Amino acid sequence: MVALVSTVAYLGLDARAVEVQCQIAPGLPAFRLVGLPDKAVGESRERVQSALAALGLALPPKRITINLSPADLPKEGSHYDLPVALALLAAMGVVDREQIADYLAVGELALDGRIIASPGVLLAALHASGADKGLICPAAQGTEARWASGIDVIAAPNLVSLLNHLKGTQRLPPPTPGEADPPRRMADLRQVKGQETAKRALEIAAAGGHNLLMIGPPGAGKSLMASCLPGILPELTPAEALEVSMVASVAGLLEDGRISRARPFRCPHHSASMAALTGGGLRVRPGEVSLAHLGVLFLDELPEFQRAVLDSLRQPLETGEVSVARANAHVTFPARVQLVAAMNPCRCGHLGDPALGCSRAPKCAADYQSKVSGPLLDRIDLHVEVDPVSAADLALPPPAEGSDEVAARVAGARAIQTARLAGSGRRNNAELDGELLDRHATPDEPGRRLLLQAAEAMRLSARGYTRMLRVARTIADLGGSETVGRVHVAEALSYRRMAPRA
């Protein structure tokens, strides 16, 4: 008789059903685990044996076979420990087979029988909800699992308490959903002295979800303004918060089951590898571009990143997802991010300053900026020059307008976009394309003539032309205009520069 226990395999944010089959048959004593397991899954035999020994249970001296079905699906991770142990206990008659068939199990086992947290419990809970099953998970992740409504969650600290609960001799308390953390502001625009042009570009970027590049000398406030961006972006909707939390759950970053309504803000160091930025590794995990999904990816010192690493962002910026190709599987993670980048105009950073500029200008600037490819620059909607800040500017009192006032205007523009794009599957102007772009972003006749003239003079690509229309639509939304006029097109063009050919 074969004992069956349900669990899942993670492929990106997709939880695939896996059936753990256990058979105890006569023969020489052996404990085999098959079904395309990786090393971590294969080592679960030792953890399961030790955990059962801690309960005072010895494996029968027979041939034990554990099959993870479907056998051609790669199995990675330590969360198979608990379902393997439960299947083995069901085959030994310690737990009721029919009772355990109503649950899906995930969790890692310690050698003393404790059930340890493992990544991806939120995805497993959502899959269990769709399959009309309950979920057995580690006690530390019960609050995370409870975000999937309508399922019976058993959050057990160890195997002893779990077996007693299943037999009815002990009652484990049902977990409560984790808390939803309110957004916390990293920095306020009141801290930024001067830089009115850059702050206006930041507001436009926030209102439409556009990508932004700031170019200026060291100490001009580029990083500070980038850290202000999450504070003026609208909160995540409940559906978006759950989507972001699923990525964090797979990466093992969802602490105490707490879901945040704040948009992610990721700022990887320029030494980050391609796998760190786009995802990958021995066991495929989401990279920074996916951890920033529906939020901000800030790349400081942009030319210092390896060129191949930067160019790997081309596809995610265009499609909103990143695919990690492997020989045995393709793993896809969401990556709908708002890219904010900052860079110095040259290696020394003081191009244009006669007192501090280097003697190699302008070749120094050309060589430095050419490290960023033209196709990547073409995907950045707003390019803004950030001027140096003088001591006289720093001595001025804080500006009257801070993040609260800007956030109110951004929220108003986003509300217009939400109503306009209802039912289209788009969230903001940065995602406009095709018929939606023609319907909502086509400028009036004076604006159209200006755009055509500028496109010819600036050698705008088809992508650049489209992105200019999106930015102009956002500027019109901020101004409360239903139509895109010449003034909106003119301002959008002022934030565009001719990208070098790659």
mmCIF file of C-alpha atoms in Angstrom, residues 168-382:
data_model
loop_
_atom_site.group_PDB
_atom_site.id
_atom_site.type_symbol
_atom_site.label_atom_id
_atom_site.label_comp_id
_atom_site.label_asym_id
_atom_site.label_seq_id
_atom_site.Cartn_x
_atom_site.Cartn_y
_atom_site.Cartn_z
ATOM 1 C CA GLY A 168 -6.538 14.681 18.691
ATOM 2 C CA THR A 169 -4.551 14.473 21.929
ATOM 3 C CA GLN A 170 -3.256 18.057 21.609
ATOM 4 C CA ARG A 171 -4.751 21.127 19.981
ATOM 5 C CA LEU A 172 -2.431 23.491 18.164
ATOM 6 C CA PRO A 173 -3.782 27.068 18.180
ATOM 7 C CA PRO A 174 -4.792 28.371 14.743
ATOM 8 C CA PRO A 175 -2.389 31.056 13.510
ATOM 9 C CA THR A 176 -3.546 34.599 12.904
ATOM 10 C CA PRO A 177 -2.691 36.608 9.765
ATOM 11 C CA GLY A 178 0.466 38.682 9.967
ATOM 12 C CA GLU A 179 0.272 42.442 10.271
ATOM 13 C CA ALA A 180 0.241 44.829 7.330
ATOM 14 C CA ASP A 181 2.983 47.364 7.982
ATOM 15 C CA PRO A 182 2.148 50.967 7.061
ATOM 16 C CA PRO A 183 4.498 52.697 4.606
ATOM 17 C CA ARG A 184 7.521 54.389 6.152
ATOM 18 C CA ARG A 185 9.102 57.399 4.504
ATOM 19 C CA MET A 186 12.843 57.131 3.918
ATOM 20 C CA ALA A 187 13.475 60.814 3.201
ATOM 21 C CA ASP A 188 11.473 64.000 2.626
ATOM 22 C CA LEU A 189 11.804 66.386 -0.300
ATOM 23 C CA ARG A 190 12.136 69.222 2.229
ATOM 24 C CA GLN A 191 15.684 67.990 2.738
ATOM 25 C CA VAL A 192 16.552 68.818 -0.881
ATOM 26 C CA LYS A 193 17.785 72.399 -1.313
ATOM 27 C CA GLY A 194 17.310 73.824 -4.800
ATOM 28 C CA GLN A 195 17.192 71.296 -7.682
ATOM 29 C CA GLU A 196 13.723 72.393 -8.800
ATOM 30 C CA THR A 197 14.131 70.861 -12.271
ATOM 31 C CA ALA A 198 15.214 67.518 -10.855
ATOM 32 C CA LYS A 199 12.370 67.517 -8.323
ATOM 33 C CA ARG A 200 9.882 68.224 -11.092
ATOM 34 C CA ALA A 201 11.276 65.270 -13.075
ATOM 35 C CA LEU A 202 10.989 63.120 -9.952
ATOM 36 C CA GLU A 203 7.330 64.100 -9.598
ATOM 37 C CA ILE A 204 6.606 63.237 -13.238
ATOM 38 C CA ALA A 205 8.388 59.901 -12.857
ATOM 39 C CA ALA A 206 6.315 59.082 -9.765
ATOM 40 C CA ALA A 207 3.038 60.156 -11.365
ATOM 41 C CA GLY A 208 3.428 57.967 -14.450
ATOM 42 C CA GLY A 209 5.767 55.184 -13.295
ATOM 43 C CA HIS A 210 8.511 56.337 -15.685
ATOM 44 C CA ASN A 211 12.214 55.487 -15.585
ATOM 45 C CA LEU A 212 14.536 58.326 -14.563
ATOM 46 C CA LEU A 213 18.251 59.074 -15.008
ATOM 47 C CA MET A 214 19.945 61.828 -12.998
ATOM 48 C CA ILE A 215 23.341 63.091 -14.166
ATOM 49 C CA GLY A 216 25.329 65.410 -11.954
ATOM 50 C CA PRO A 217 28.481 65.930 -9.868
ATOM 51 C CA PRO A 218 29.095 64.181 -6.546
ATOM 52 C CA GLY A 219 27.167 65.622 -3.616
ATOM 53 C CA ALA A 220 24.458 67.258 -5.733
ATOM 54 C CA GLY A 221 21.682 65.251 -4.047
ATOM 55 C CA LYS A 222 20.985 62.496 -6.594
ATOM 56 C CA SER A 223 20.876 59.673 -4.046
ATOM 57 C CA LEU A 224 18.835 61.784 -1.634
ATOM 58 C CA MET A 225 16.199 62.534 -4.263
ATOM 59 C CA ALA A 226 16.057 58.872 -5.270
ATOM 60 C CA SER A 227 15.401 57.904 -1.637
ATOM 61 C CA CYS A 228 12.531 60.435 -1.594
ATOM 62 C CA LEU A 229 10.730 58.681 -4.449
ATOM 63 C CA PRO A 230 9.044 55.893 -2.402
ATOM 64 C CA GLY A 231 7.605 58.588 -0.110
ATOM 65 C CA ILE A 232 5.678 60.239 -2.943
ATOM 66 C CA LEU A 233 4.486 57.040 -4.619
ATOM 67 C CA PRO A 234 0.977 55.782 -3.764
ATOM 68 C CA GLU A 235 0.604 52.807 -1.437
ATOM 69 C CA LEU A 236 0.334 49.323 -2.857
ATOM 70 C CA THR A 237 -3.197 48.065 -3.281
ATOM 71 C CA PRO A 238 -4.027 44.864 -1.324
ATOM 72 C CA ALA A 239 -3.649 42.799 -4.513
ATOM 73 C CA GLU A 240 -0.307 44.435 -5.321
ATOM 74 C CA ALA A 241 0.909 43.952 -1.729
ATOM 75 C CA LEU A 242 0.141 40.243 -1.980
ATOM 76 C CA GLU A 243 1.963 40.046 -5.331
ATOM 77 C CA VAL A 244 5.057 41.731 -3.893
ATOM 78 C CA SER A 245 4.925 39.503 -0.806
ATOM 79 C CA MET A 246 4.904 36.387 -2.975
ATOM 80 C CA VAL A 247 8.269 37.406 -4.424
ATOM 81 C CA ALA A 248 9.596 38.104 -0.926
ATOM 82 C CA SER A 249 8.267 34.729 0.272
ATOM 83 C CA VAL A 250 10.097 32.806 -2.470
ATOM 84 C CA ALA A 251 13.282 34.731 -1.609
ATOM 85 C CA GLY A 252 12.827 33.932 2.104
ATOM 86 C CA LEU A 253 12.566 37.628 3.030
ATOM 87 C CA LEU A 254 9.023 37.733 4.430
ATOM 88 C CA GLU A 255 9.703 38.141 8.155
ATOM 89 C CA ASP A 256 7.055 37.105 10.702
ATOM 90 C CA GLY A 257 4.433 36.995 7.955
ATOM 91 C CA ARG A 258 4.349 40.788 7.787
ATOM 92 C CA ILE A 259 3.067 42.283 4.541
ATOM 93 C CA SER A 260 3.943 45.883 3.753
ATOM 94 C CA ARG A 261 1.878 48.378 1.775
ATOM 95 C CA ALA A 262 5.057 50.346 0.983
ATOM 96 C CA ARG A 263 6.541 50.011 -2.473
ATOM 97 C CA PRO A 264 9.873 48.141 -2.527
ATOM 98 C CA PHE A 265 13.064 50.172 -2.843
ATOM 99 C CA ARG A 266 16.156 48.210 -3.829
ATOM 100 C CA CYS A 267 19.577 49.758 -4.324
ATOM 101 C CA PRO A 268 22.175 47.076 -5.199
ATOM 102 C CA HIS A 269 25.879 47.919 -5.144
ATOM 103 C CA HIS A 270 27.595 48.395 -8.490
ATOM 104 C CA SER A 271 29.623 45.222 -7.903
ATOM 105 C CA ALA A 272 26.420 43.113 -8.178
ATOM 106 C CA SER A 273 26.633 40.176 -10.566
ATOM 107 C CA MET A 274 24.129 39.369 -13.299
ATOM 108 C CA ALA A 275 22.578 36.609 -11.174
ATOM 109 C CA ALA A 276 22.231 39.006 -8.225
ATOM 110 C CA LEU A 277 20.503 41.615 -10.380
ATOM 111 C CA THR A 278 18.233 39.501 -12.587
ATOM 112 C CA GLY A 279 18.007 36.229 -10.643
ATOM 113 C CA GLY A 280 19.628 32.832 -10.836
ATOM 114 C CA GLY A 281 22.142 30.958 -8.741
ATOM 115 C CA LEU A 282 22.518 27.280 -7.930
ATOM 116 C CA ARG A 283 18.919 27.293 -6.730
ATOM 117 C CA VAL A 284 17.078 29.882 -8.801
ATOM 118 C CA ARG A 285 16.098 32.830 -6.664
ATOM 119 C CA PRO A 286 14.654 36.218 -7.650
ATOM 120 C CA GLY A 287 17.196 38.976 -8.221
ATOM 121 C CA GLU A 288 17.088 42.641 -7.284
ATOM 122 C CA VAL A 289 14.957 43.545 -10.302
ATOM 123 C CA SER A 290 12.249 41.116 -9.106
ATOM 124 C CA LEU A 291 12.571 42.062 -5.442
ATOM 125 C CA ALA A 292 11.812 45.622 -6.605
ATOM 126 C CA HIS A 293 8.647 44.487 -8.427
ATOM 127 C CA LEU A 294 6.005 47.264 -8.380
ATOM 128 C CA GLY A 295 8.562 49.496 -6.681
ATOM 129 C CA VAL A 296 11.831 51.289 -7.347
ATOM 130 C CA LEU A 297 15.169 49.860 -8.487
ATOM 131 C CA PHE A 298 17.857 52.465 -7.794
ATOM 132 C CA LEU A 299 21.200 52.022 -9.533
ATOM 133 C CA ASP A 300 23.737 54.515 -8.196
ATOM 134 C CA GLU A 301 26.998 55.077 -10.103
ATOM 135 C CA LEU A 302 25.403 53.550 -13.194
ATOM 136 C CA PRO A 303 28.546 53.333 -15.409
ATOM 137 C CA GLU A 304 30.388 51.436 -12.660
ATOM 138 C CA PHE A 305 28.146 48.392 -13.183
ATOM 139 C CA GLN A 306 29.457 45.797 -15.606
ATOM 140 C CA ARG A 307 28.069 46.498 -19.060
ATOM 141 C CA ALA A 308 26.738 42.969 -19.489
ATOM 142 C CA VAL A 309 24.929 43.255 -16.163
ATOM 143 C CA LEU A 310 23.271 46.520 -17.188
ATOM 144 C CA ASP A 311 22.266 45.161 -20.582
ATOM 145 C CA SER A 312 20.542 42.226 -18.872
ATOM 146 C CA LEU A 313 17.963 44.780 -17.695
ATOM 147 C CA ARG A 314 16.779 45.536 -21.236
ATOM 148 C CA GLN A 315 14.220 42.737 -21.384
ATOM 149 C CA PRO A 316 12.765 43.248 -17.856
ATOM 150 C CA LEU A 317 12.338 46.984 -18.451
ATOM 151 C CA GLU A 318 10.450 46.289 -21.661
ATOM 152 C CA THR A 319 8.329 43.261 -20.716
ATOM 153 C CA GLY A 320 7.958 43.562 -16.943
ATOM 154 C CA GLU A 321 9.314 40.092 -16.260
ATOM 155 C CA VAL A 322 12.643 38.299 -16.213
ATOM 156 C CA SER A 323 13.268 34.743 -17.417
ATOM 157 C CA VAL A 324 16.110 32.632 -16.063
ATOM 158 C CA ALA A 325 16.885 29.942 -18.615
ATOM 159 C CA ARG A 326 18.186 26.594 -17.440
ATOM 160 C CA ALA A 327 18.799 23.351 -19.267
ATOM 161 C CA ASN A 328 15.936 21.620 -17.441
ATOM 162 C CA ALA A 329 13.532 24.527 -16.879
ATOM 163 C CA HIS A 330 12.758 28.179 -17.568
ATOM 164 C CA VAL A 331 11.920 30.159 -14.427
ATOM 165 C CA THR A 332 10.062 33.458 -14.776
ATOM 166 C CA PHE A 333 9.772 36.150 -12.117
ATOM 167 C CA PRO A 334 7.776 39.396 -12.318
ATOM 168 C CA ALA A 335 9.891 42.544 -12.733
ATOM 169 C CA ARG A 336 7.593 45.519 -13.338
ATOM 170 C CA VAL A 337 9.973 48.073 -11.828
ATOM 171 C CA GLN A 338 10.563 51.778 -12.001
ATOM 172 C CA LEU A 339 14.253 52.275 -12.747
ATOM 173 C CA VAL A 340 15.954 55.284 -11.173
ATOM 174 C CA ALA A 341 19.629 55.662 -12.033
ATOM 175 C CA ALA A 342 22.275 58.188 -11.053
ATOM 176 C CA MET A 343 25.668 58.844 -12.566
ATOM 177 C CA ASN A 344 28.473 61.396 -12.611
ATOM 178 C CA PRO A 345 29.067 63.223 -15.907
ATOM 179 C CA CYS A 346 32.638 61.851 -16.029
ATOM 180 C CA ARG A 347 34.955 59.734 -13.904
ATOM 181 C CA CYS A 348 36.110 62.628 -11.729
ATOM 182 C CA GLY A 349 32.545 63.937 -11.601
ATOM 183 C CA HIS A 350 33.260 67.621 -12.184
ATOM 184 C CA LEU A 351 32.792 68.037 -15.929
ATOM 185 C CA GLY A 352 31.897 71.646 -16.713
ATOM 186 C CA ASP A 353 33.441 73.058 -13.534
ATOM 187 C CA PRO A 354 36.529 75.037 -14.614
ATOM 188 C CA ALA A 355 37.978 74.934 -11.106
ATOM 189 C CA LEU A 356 37.660 71.169 -10.628
ATOM 190 C CA GLY A 357 37.351 69.718 -14.152
ATOM 191 C CA CYS A 358 40.007 67.301 -15.373
ATOM 192 C CA SER A 359 42.413 68.016 -18.212
ATOM 193 C CA ARG A 360 41.071 65.109 -20.308
ATOM 194 C CA ALA A 361 37.633 66.660 -20.909
ATOM 195 C CA PRO A 362 35.585 66.076 -23.010
ATOM 196 C CA LYS A 363 37.123 62.683 -23.881
ATOM 197 C CA CYS A 364 36.957 61.651 -20.233
ATOM 198 C CA ALA A 365 33.177 62.231 -20.206
ATOM 199 C CA ALA A 366 32.647 60.485 -23.542
ATOM 200 C CA ASP A 367 34.579 57.407 -22.426
ATOM 201 C CA TYR A 368 32.803 57.283 -19.060
ATOM 202 C CA GLN A 369 29.259 57.715 -20.348
ATOM 203 C CA SER A 370 29.796 55.258 -23.203
ATOM 204 C CA LYS A 371 29.899 52.454 -20.620
ATOM 205 C CA VAL A 372 26.093 52.640 -20.610
ATOM 206 C CA SER A 373 24.712 51.304 -23.886
ATOM 207 C CA GLY A 374 22.430 53.320 -26.126
ATOM 208 C CA PRO A 375 19.591 50.738 -26.080
ATOM 209 C CA LEU A 376 19.485 50.898 -22.263
ATOM 210 C CA LEU A 377 19.444 54.712 -22.275
ATOM 211 C CA ASP A 378 16.647 54.564 -24.839
ATOM 212 C CA ARG A 379 14.517 52.731 -22.260
ATOM 213 C CA ILE A 380 14.873 55.571 -19.736
ATOM 214 C CA ASP A 381 12.093 58.111 -20.206
ATOM 215 C CA LEU A 382 13.459 61.078 -18.268
#
